[in-house]
mmCIF file of C-alpha atoms in Angstrom:
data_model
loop_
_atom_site.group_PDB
_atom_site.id
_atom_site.type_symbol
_atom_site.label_atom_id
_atom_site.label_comp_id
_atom_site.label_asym_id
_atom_site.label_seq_id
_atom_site.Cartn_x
_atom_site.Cartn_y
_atom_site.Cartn_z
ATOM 1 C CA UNK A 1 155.674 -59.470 77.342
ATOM 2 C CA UNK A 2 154.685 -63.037 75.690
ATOM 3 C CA UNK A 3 158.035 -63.427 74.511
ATOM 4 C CA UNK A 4 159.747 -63.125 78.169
ATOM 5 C CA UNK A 5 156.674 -65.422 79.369
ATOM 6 C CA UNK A 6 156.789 -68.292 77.204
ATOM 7 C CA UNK A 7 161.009 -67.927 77.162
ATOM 8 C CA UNK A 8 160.693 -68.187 81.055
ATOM 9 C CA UNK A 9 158.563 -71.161 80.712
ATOM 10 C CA UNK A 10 160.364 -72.941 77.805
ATOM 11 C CA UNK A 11 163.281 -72.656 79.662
ATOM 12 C CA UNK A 12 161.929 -74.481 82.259
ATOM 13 C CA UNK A 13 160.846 -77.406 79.514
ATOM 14 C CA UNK A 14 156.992 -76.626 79.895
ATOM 15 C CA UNK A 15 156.969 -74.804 76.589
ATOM 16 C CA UNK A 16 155.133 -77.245 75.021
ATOM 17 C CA UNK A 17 152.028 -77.168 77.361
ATOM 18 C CA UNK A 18 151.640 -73.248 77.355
ATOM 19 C CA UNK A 19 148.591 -73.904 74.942
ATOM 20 C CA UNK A 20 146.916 -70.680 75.289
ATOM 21 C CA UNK A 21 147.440 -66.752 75.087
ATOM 22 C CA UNK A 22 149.510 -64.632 77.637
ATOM 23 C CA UNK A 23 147.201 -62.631 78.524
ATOM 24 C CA UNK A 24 144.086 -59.946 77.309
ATOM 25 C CA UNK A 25 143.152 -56.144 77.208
ATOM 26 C CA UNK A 26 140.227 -55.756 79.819
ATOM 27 C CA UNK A 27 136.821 -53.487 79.521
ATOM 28 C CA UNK A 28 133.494 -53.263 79.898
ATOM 29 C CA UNK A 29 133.865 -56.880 78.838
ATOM 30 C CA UNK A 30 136.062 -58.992 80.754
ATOM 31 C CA UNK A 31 138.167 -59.899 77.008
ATOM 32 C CA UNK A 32 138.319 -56.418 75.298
ATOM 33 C CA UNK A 33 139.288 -54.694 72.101
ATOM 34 C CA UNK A 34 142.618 -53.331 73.609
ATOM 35 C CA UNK A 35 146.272 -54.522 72.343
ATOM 36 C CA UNK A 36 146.261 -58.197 72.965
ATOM 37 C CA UNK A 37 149.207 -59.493 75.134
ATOM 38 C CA UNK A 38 150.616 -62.733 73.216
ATOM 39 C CA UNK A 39 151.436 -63.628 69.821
ATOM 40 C CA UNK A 40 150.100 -66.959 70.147
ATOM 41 C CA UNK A 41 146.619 -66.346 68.644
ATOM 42 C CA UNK A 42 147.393 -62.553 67.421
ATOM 43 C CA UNK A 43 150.281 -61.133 66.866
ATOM 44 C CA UNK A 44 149.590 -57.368 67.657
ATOM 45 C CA UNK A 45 151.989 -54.421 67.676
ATOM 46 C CA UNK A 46 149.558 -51.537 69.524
ATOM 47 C CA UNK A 47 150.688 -49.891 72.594
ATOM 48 C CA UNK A 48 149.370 -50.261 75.929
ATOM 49 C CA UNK A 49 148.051 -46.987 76.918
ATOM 50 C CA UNK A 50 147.477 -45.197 79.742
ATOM 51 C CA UNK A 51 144.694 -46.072 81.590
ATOM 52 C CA UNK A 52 144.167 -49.543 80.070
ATOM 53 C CA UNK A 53 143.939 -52.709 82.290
ATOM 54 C CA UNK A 54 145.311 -56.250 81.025
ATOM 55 C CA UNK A 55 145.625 -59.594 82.249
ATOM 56 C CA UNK A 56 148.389 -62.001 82.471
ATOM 57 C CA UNK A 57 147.585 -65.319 82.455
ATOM 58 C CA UNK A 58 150.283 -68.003 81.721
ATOM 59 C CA UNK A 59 148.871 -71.021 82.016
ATOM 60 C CA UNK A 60 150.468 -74.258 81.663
ATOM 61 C CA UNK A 61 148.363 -77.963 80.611
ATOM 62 C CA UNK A 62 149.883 -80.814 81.354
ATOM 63 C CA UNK A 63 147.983 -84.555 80.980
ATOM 64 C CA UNK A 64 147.339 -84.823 84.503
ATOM 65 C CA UNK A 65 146.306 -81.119 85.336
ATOM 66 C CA UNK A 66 146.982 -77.669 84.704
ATOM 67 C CA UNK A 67 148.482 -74.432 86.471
ATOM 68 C CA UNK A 68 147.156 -70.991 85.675
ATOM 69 C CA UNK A 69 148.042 -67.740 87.167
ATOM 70 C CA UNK A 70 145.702 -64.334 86.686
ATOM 71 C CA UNK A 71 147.452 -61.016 88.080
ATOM 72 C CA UNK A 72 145.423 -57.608 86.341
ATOM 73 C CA UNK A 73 147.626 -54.697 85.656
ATOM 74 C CA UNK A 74 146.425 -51.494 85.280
ATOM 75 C CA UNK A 75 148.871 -49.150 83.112
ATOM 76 C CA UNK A 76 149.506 -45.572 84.186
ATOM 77 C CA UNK A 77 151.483 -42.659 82.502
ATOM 78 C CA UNK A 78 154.477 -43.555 84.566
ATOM 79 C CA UNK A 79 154.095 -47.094 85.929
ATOM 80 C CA UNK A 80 151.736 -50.287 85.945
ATOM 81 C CA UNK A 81 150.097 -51.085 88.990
ATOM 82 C CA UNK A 82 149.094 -54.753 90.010
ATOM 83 C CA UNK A 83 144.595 -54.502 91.118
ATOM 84 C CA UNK A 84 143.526 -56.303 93.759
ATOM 85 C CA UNK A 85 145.611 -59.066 95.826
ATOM 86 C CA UNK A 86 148.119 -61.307 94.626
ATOM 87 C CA UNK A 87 147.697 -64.931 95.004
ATOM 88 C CA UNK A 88 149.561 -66.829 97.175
ATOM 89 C CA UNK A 89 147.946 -70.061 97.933
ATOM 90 C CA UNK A 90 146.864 -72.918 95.220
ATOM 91 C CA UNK A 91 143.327 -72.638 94.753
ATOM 92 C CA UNK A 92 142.128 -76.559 93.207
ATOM 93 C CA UNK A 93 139.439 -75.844 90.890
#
């Protein structure tokens, strides 16, 4: 999955201000132990199980201001499910 991210986003010449990781396993804490989703700070070659819910998160810094996305996945036997609703509007933080 990081590789098709950051690809996407060097393609469109912001590869250089994706500064941070994909995304993360979640758990009973919000960053858990679960296979990590970039190869940025880890590189990690577990599965995503069943059952396990992730983050993705590309994010992109530039000098002015930033742009980060959040969507949580949840993984099932046959499919991956997007929780909760998906952003639509820019939210200035």
């Amino acid at each position: 999955m990081d590789h098709a991210v950051r690809g996407h986003i060097a393609k469109a010449k912001y590869g250089d201000y994706f500064i941070h990781r994909t995304g993360h396993s979640i758990g009973t804490e919000v960053h858990a132990n679960g296979a990590n989703m970039d190869d940025l700070e880890i590189h990690d070659e577990r599965r995503i199980l069943p059952n396990s819910l992730f983050s993705v998160e590309p994010g992109i810094y530039l000098p002015e201001f930033g742009v980060r996305l959040e969507v949580d996945v949840l993984v099932r036997p046959a499919s991956a499910e997007v929780t909760g609703r998906i952003q639509q509007e820019i939210v200035t933080i």
